Coordinates of N, CA and C in Angstrom, one line a residue:
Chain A
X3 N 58.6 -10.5 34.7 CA 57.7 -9.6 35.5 C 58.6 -8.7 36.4
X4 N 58.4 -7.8 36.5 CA 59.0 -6.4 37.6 C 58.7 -7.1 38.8
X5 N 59.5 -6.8 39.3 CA 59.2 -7.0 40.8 C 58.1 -6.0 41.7
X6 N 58.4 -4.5 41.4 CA 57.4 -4.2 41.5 C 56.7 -3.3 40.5
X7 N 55.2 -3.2 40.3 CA 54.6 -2.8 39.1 C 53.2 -1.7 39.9
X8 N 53.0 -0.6 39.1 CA 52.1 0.0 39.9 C 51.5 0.6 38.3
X9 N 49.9 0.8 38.7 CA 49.1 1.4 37.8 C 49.8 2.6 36.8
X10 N 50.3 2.5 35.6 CA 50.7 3.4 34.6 C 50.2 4.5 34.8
X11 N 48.8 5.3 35.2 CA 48.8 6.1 35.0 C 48.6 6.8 33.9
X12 N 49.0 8.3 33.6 CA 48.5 9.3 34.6 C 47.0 9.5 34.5
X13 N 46.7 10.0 36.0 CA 45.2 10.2 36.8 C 45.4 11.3 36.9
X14 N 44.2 12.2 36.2 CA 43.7 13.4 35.9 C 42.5 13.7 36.7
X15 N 42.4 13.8 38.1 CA 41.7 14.0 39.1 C 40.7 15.8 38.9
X16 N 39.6 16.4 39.5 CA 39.5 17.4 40.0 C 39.3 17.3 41.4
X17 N 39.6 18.4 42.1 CA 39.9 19.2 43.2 C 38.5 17.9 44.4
X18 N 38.9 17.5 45.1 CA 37.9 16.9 46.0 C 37.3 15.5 46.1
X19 N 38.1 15.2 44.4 CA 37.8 13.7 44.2 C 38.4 12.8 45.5
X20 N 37.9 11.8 45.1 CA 38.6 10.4 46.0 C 39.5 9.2 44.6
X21 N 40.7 9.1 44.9 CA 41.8 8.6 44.4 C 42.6 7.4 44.8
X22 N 42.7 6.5 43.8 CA 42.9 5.0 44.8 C 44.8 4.3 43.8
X23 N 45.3 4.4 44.3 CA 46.8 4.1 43.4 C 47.0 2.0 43.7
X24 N 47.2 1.2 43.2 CA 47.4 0.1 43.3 C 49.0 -0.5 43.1
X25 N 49.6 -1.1 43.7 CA 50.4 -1.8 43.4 C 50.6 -3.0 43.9
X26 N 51.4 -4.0 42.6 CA 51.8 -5.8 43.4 C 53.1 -5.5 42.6
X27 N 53.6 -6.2 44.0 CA 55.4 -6.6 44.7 C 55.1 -8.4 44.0
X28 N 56.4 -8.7 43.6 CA 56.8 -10.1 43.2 C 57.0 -11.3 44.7
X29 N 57.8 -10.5 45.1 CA 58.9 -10.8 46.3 C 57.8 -11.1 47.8
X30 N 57.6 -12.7 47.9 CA 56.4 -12.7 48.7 C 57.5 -13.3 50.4
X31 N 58.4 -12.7 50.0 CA 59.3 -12.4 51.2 C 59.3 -11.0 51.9
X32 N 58.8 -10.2 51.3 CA 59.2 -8.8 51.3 C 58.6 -8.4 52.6
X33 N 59.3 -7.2 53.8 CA 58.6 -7.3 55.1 C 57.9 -5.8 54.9
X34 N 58.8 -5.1 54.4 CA 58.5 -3.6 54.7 C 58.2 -2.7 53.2
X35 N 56.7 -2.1 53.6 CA 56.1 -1.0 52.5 C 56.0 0.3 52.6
X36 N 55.9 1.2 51.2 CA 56.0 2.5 51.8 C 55.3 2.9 50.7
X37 N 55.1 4.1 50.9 CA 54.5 5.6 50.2 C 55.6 6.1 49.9
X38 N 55.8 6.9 48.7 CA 56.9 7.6 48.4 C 56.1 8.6 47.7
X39 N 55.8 10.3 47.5 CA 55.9 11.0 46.5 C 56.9 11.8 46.1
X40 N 57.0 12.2 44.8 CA 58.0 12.8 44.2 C 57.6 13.7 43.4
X41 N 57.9 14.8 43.9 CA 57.2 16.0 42.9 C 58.3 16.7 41.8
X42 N 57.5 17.0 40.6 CA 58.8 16.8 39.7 C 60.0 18.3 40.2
X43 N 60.9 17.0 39.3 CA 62.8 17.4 39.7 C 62.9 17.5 41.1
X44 N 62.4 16.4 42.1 CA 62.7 16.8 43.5 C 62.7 15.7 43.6
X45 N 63.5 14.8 44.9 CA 64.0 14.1 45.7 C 62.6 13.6 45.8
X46 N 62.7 12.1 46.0 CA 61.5 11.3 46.6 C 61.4 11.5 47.8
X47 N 59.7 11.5 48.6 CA 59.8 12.1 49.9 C 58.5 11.2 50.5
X48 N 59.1 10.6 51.3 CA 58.2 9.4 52.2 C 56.6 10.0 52.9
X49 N 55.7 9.4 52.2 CA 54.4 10.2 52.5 C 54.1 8.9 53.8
X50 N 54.1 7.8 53.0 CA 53.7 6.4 54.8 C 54.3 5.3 54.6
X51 N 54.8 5.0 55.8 CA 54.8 3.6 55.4 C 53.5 2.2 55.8
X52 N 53.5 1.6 55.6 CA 52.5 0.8 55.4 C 52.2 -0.4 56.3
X53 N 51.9 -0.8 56.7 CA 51.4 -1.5 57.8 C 50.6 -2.4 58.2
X54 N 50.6 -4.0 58.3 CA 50.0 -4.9 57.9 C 48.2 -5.0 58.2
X55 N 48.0 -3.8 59.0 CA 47.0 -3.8 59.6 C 46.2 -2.3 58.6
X56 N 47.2 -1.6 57.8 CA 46.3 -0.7 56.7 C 47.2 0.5 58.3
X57 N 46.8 1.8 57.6 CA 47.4 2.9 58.3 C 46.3 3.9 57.7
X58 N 46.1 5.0 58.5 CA 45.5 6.0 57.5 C 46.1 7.7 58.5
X59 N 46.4 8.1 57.8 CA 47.4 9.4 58.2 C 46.4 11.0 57.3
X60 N 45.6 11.7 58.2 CA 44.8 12.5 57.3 C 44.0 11.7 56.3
X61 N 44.2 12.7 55.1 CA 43.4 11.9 54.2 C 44.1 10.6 52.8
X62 N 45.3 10.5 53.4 CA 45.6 9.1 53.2 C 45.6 8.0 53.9
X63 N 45.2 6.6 52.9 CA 44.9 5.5 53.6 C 45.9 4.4 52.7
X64 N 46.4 4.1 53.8 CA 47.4 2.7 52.9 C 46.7 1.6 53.3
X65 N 46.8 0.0 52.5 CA 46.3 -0.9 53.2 C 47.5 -2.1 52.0
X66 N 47.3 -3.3 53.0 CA 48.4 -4.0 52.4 C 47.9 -5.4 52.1
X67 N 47.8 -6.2 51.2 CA 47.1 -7.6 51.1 C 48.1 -8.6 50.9
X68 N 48.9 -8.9 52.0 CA 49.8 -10.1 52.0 C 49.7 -11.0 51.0
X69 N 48.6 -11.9 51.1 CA 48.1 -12.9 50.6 C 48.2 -12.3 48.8
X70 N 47.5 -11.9 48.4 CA 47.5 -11.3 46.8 C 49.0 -10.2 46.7
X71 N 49.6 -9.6 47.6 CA 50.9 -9.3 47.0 C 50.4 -8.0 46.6
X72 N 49.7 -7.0 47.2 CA 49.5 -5.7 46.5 C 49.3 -4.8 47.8
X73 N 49.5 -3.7 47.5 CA 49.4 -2.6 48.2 C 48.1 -1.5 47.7
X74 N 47.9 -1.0 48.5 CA 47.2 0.6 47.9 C 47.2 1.7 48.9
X75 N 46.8 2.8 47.4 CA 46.9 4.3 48.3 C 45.7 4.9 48.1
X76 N 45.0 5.0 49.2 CA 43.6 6.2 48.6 C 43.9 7.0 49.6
X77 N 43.7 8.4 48.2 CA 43.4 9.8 48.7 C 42.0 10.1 48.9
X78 N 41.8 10.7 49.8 CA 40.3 11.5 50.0 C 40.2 13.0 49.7
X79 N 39.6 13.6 49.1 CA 39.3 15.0 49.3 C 40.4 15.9 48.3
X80 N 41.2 15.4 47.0 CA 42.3 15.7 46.5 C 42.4 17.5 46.6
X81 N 43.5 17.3 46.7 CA 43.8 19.3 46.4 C 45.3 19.2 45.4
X82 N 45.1 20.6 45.0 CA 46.3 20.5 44.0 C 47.3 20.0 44.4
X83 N 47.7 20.7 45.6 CA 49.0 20.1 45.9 C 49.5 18.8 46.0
X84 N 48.0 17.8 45.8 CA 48.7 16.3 45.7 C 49.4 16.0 44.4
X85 N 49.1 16.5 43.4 CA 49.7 16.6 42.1 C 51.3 16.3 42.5
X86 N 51.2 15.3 42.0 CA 52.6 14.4 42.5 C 52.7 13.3 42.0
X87 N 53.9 12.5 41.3 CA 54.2 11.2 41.3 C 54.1 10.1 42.7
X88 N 53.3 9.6 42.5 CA 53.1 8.5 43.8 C 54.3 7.0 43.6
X89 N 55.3 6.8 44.2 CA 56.0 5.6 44.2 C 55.7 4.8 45.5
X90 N 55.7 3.4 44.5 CA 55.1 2.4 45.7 C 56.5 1.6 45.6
X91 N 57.4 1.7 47.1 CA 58.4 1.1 47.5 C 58.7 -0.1 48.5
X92 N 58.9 -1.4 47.7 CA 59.2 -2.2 48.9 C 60.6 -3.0 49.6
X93 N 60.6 -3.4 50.1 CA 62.0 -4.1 51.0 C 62.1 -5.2 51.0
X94 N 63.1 -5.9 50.3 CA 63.2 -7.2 50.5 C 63.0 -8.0 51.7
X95 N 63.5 -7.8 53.2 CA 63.6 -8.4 54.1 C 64.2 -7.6 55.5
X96 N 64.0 -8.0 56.5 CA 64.2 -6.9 57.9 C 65.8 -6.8 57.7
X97 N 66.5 -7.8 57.1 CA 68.1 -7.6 57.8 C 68.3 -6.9 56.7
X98 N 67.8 -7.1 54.8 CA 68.8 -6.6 53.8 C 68.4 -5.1 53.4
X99 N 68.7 -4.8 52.8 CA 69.3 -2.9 52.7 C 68.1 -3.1 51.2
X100 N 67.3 -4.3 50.6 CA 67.1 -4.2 49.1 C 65.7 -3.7 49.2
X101 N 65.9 -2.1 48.8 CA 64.7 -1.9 48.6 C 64.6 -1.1 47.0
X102 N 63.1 -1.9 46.7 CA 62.8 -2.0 44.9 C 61.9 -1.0 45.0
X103 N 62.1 -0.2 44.4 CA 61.3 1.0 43.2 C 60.4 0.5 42.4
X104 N 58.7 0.7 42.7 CA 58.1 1.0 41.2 C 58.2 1.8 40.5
X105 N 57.8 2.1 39.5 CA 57.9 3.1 37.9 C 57.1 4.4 38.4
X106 N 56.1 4.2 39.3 CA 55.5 5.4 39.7 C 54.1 6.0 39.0
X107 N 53.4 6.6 39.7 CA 51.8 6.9 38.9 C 51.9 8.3 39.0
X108 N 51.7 8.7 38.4 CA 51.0 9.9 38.0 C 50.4 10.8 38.3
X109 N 50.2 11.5 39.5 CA 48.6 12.3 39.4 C 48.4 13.7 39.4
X110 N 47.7 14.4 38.6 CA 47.6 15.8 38.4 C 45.7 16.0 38.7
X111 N 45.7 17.0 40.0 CA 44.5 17.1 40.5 C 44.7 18.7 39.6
X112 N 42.8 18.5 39.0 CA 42.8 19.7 38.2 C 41.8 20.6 38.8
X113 N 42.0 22.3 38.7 CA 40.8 22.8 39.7 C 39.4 22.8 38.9
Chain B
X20 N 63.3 17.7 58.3 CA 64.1 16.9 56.6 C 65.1 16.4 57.3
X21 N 65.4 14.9 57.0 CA 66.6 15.0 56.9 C 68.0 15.5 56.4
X22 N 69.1 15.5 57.3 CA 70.2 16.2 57.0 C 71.2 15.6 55.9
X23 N 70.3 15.9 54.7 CA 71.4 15.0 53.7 C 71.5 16.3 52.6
X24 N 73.0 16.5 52.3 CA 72.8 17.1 51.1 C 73.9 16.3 50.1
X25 N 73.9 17.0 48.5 CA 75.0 16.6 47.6 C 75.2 17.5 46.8
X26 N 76.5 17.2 46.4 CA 77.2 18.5 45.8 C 77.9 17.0 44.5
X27 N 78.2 18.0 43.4 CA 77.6 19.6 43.1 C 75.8 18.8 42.5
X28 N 75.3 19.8 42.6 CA 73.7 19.5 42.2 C 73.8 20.0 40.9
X29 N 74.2 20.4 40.3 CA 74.4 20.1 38.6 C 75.4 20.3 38.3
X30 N 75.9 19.4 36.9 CA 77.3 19.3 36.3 C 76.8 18.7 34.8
X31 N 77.8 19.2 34.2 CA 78.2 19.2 32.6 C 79.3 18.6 32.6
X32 N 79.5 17.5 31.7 CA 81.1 17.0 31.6 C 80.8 16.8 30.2
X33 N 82.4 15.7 29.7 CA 82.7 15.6 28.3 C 82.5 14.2 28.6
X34 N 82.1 13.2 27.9 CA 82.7 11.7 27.6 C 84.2 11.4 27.6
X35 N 84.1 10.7 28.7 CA 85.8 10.0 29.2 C 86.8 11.0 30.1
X36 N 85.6 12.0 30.9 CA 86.2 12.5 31.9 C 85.5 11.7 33.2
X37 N 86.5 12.0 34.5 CA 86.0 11.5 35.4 C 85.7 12.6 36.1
X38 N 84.5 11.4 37.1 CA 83.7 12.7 37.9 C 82.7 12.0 38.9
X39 N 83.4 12.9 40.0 CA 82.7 12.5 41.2 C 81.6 13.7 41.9
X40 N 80.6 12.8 42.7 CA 79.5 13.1 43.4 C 79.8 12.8 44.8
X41 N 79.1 13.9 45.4 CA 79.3 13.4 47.3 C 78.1 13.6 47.3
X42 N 78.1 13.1 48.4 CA 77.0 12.7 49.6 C 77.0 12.9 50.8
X43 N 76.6 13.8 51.7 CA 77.1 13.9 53.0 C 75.9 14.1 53.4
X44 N 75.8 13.4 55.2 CA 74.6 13.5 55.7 C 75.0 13.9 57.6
X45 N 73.9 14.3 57.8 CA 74.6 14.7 59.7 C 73.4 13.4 60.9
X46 N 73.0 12.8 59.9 CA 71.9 12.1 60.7 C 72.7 10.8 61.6
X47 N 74.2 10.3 61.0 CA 74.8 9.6 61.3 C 74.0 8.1 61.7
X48 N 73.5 7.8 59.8 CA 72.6 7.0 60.2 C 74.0 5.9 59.2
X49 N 73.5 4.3 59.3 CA 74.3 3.5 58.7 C 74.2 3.1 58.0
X50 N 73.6 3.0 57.0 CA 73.4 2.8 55.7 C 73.2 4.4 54.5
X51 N 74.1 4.2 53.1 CA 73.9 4.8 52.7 C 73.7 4.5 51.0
X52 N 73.2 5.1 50.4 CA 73.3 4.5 49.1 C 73.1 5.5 47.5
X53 N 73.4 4.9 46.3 CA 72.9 6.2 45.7 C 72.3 5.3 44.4
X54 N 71.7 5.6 43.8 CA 70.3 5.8 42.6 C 70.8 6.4 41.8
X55 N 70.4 6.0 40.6 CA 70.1 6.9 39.6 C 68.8 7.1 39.0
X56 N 68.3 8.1 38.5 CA 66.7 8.2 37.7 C 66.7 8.3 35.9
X57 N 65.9 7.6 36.0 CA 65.3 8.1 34.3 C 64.5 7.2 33.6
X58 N 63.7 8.5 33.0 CA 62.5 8.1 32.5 C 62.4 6.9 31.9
X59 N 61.4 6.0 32.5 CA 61.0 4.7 32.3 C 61.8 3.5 32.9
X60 N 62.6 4.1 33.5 CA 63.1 2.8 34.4 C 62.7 3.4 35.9
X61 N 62.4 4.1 36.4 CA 62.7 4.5 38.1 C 63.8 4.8 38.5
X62 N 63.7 4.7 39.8 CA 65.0 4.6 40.2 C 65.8 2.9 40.6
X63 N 66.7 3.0 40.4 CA 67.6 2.2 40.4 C 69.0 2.4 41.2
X64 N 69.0 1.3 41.6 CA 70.5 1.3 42.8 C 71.1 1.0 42.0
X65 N 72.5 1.8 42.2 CA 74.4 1.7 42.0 C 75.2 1.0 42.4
X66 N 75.0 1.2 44.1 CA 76.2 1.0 45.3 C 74.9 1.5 46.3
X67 N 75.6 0.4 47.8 CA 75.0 0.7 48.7 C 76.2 0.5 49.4
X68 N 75.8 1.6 50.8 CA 77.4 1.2 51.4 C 76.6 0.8 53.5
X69 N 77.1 -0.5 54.3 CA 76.4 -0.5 55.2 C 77.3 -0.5 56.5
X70 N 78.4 0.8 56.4 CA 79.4 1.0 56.9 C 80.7 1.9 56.6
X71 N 81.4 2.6 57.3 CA 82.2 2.8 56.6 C 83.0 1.6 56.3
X72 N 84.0 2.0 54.9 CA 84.3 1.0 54.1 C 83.6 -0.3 53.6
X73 N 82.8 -0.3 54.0 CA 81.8 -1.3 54.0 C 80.8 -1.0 52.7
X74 N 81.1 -1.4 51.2 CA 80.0 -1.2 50.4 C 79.4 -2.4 49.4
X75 N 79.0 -2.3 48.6 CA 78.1 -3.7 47.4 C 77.8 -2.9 46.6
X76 N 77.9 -3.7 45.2 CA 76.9 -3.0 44.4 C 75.5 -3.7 44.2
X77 N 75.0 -2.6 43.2 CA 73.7 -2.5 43.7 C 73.5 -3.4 41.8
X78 N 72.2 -3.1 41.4 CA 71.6 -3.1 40.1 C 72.6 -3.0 39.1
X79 N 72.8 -1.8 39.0 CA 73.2 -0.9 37.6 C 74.5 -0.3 38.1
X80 N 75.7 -1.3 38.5 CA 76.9 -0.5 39.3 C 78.1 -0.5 38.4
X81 N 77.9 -1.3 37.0 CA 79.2 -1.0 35.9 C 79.4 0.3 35.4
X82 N 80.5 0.7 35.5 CA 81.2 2.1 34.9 C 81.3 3.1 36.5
X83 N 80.4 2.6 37.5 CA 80.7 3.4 39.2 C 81.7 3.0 39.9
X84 N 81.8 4.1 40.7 CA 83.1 3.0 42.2 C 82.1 4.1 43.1
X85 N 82.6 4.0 44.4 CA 82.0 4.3 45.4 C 83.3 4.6 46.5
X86 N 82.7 5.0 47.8 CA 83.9 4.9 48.8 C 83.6 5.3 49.6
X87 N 83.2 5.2 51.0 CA 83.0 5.5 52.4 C 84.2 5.7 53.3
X88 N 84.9 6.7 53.7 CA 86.1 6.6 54.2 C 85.7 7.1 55.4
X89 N 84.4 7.8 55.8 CA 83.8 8.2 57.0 C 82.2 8.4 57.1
X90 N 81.4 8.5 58.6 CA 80.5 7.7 58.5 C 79.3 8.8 57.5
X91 N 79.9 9.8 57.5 CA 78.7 10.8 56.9 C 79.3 11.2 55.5
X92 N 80.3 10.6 54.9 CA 80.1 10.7 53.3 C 80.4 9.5 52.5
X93 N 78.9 9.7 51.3 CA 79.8 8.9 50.7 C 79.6 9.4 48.8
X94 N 81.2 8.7 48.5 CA 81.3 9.3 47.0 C 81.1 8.4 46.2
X95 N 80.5 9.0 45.0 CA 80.1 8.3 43.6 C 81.3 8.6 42.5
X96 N 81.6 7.6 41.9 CA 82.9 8.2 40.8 C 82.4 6.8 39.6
X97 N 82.3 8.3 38.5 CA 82.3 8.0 37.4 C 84.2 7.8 36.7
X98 N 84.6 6.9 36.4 CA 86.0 7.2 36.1 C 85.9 7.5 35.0
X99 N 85.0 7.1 33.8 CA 85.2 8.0 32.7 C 83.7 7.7 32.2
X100 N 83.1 8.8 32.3 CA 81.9 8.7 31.6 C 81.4 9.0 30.8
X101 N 80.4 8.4 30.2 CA 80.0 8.2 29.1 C 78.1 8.8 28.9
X102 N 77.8 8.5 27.9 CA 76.2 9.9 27.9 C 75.6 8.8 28.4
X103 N 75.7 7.5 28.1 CA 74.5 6.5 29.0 C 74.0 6.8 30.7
X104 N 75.7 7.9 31.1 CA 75.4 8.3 32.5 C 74.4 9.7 33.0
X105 N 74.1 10.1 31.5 CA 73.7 11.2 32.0 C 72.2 10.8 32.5
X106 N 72.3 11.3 33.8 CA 70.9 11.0 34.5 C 70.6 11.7 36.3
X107 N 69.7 11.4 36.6 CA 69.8 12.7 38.1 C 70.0 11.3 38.8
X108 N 71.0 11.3 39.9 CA 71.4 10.7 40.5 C 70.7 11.4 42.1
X109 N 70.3 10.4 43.2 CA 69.9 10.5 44.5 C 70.8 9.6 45.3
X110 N 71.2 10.5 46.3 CA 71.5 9.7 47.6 C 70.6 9.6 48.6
X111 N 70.6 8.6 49.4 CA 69.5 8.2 50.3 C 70.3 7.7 51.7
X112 N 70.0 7.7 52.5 CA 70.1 7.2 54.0 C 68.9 6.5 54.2
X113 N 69.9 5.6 55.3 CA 68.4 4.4 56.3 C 69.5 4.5 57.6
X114 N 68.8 3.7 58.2 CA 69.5 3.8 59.7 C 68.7 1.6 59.5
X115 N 69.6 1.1 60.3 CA 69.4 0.0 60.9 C 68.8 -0.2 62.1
X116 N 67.7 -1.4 62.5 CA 67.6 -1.0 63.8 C 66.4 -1.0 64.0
X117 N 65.9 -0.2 62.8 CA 64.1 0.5 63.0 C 63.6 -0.6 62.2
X118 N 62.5 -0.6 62.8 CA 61.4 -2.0 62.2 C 61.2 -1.4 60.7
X119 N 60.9 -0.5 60.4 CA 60.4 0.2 58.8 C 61.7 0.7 58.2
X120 N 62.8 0.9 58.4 CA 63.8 1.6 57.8 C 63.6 2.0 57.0
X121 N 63.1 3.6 56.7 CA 62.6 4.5 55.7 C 63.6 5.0 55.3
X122 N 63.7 4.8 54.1 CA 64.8 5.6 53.2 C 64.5 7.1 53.1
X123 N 65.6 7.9 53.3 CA 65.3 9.4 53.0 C 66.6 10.1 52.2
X124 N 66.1 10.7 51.3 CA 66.3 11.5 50.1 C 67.2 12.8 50.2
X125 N 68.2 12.7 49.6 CA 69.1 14.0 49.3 C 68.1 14.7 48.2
X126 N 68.7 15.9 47.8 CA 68.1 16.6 46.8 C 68.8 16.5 44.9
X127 N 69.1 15.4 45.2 CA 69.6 14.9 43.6 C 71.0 15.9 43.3
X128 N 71.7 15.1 42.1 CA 72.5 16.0 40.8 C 71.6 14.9 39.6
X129 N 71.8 16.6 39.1 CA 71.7 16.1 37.5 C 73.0 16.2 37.0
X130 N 73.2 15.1 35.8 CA 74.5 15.2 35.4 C 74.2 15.2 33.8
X131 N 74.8 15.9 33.2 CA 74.9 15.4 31.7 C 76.3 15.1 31.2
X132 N 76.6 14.5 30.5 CA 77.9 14.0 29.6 C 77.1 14.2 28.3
X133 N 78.5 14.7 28.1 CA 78.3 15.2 26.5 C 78.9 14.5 25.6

């Protein structure tokens, strides 16, 4: 099993939908979560990090389920410009440097 | 953004030449590290370095070296590469310290070996 594994994908959204991305982490040590998108041939770029209590920043909402080992991301209100690889990134532990990559989802909002 | 860039951001080589990548950042944060990408694995760690001189490897660090000789660069060296290397490489910075330590992103090389 991957350590971390997130919904295959790709999500073929239109303009305004609501959009929900899932991921489960192995590592039930792991302290720290994040949002990452990556729009193609560009550098991954920190959209949130995640927060045991859920976060919501505009119209994203992250929330985190300790207990079951999963994360999620809902978009509200999509516009093109979310059309983006979504990567769900976690950290092994507060002191170590190990942070694991999922494979990444997909999403192309269409108008 | 942070202040990370890398040079060269694209390169062409032959198999069983060597060839190095920098990394340089102005954020003078302590940790740095570099990745490679491609399709269907993600990204994946090489080398992480949590100091100068100070580095490990990462995942996928056979055929790399690395080297920190100061606190804002660090190099990637292929000493003779091979096409398994061809792939877009990222460097990333974290800083220690912060409760979330958010990794942040250089703007890649692509590399091909031929």
């Amino acid at each position: 099993r991957k350590e971390v594994e997130q919904d295959p994908g790709p999500f073929n959204v239109p303009e305004g939908a609501t959009v929900a991305f899932n991921c489960t982490y192995s590592n039930s040590a792991s302290q720290s979560f994040f949002w990452y998108r990556q729009d193609c041939r560009k550098e991954p770029k920190l959209l949130m990090s995640v927060y045991s209590s859920g976060n919501e920043d505009g119209r994203f909402t992250a929330q985190l389920n300790r207990a079951s080992q999963y994360i999620s991301l809902l978009i509200r209100d999509s516009k093109l410009s979310d059309s983006a690889t979504y990567l769900c990134v976690v950290r092994g532990d507060n002191y170590g440097q190990n942070f694991v990559f999922g494979p990444g989802t997909r999403l192309s909002v269409l108008p | 953004d942070a202040g990370i860039t890398q040079s060269p951001r694209h390169k062409v080589t032959e198999t069983g030449t060597p060839v190095t990548l920098r990394c340089h950042q102005t954020e003078n944060h302590r940790y740095m590290y570099w990745y490679r990408q491609d399709p269907g694995h993600g990204l994946r760690l090489i080398h992480y370095s949590y100091g100068v001189k100070d580095t490990d490897k990462g995942e996928v660090s056979d055929g790399y070296s690395v080297s920190r000789s100061k606190t804002e660069d660090f190099l990637l060296t292929l000493e003779s590469a091979t096409s398994s290397q061809t792939s877009v490489y990222f460097c990333a910075i974290s800083e220690a310290g912060l409760s979330y330590n958010e990794q942040f992103f250089g703007p890649g090389t692509r590399l091909t070996v031929l």
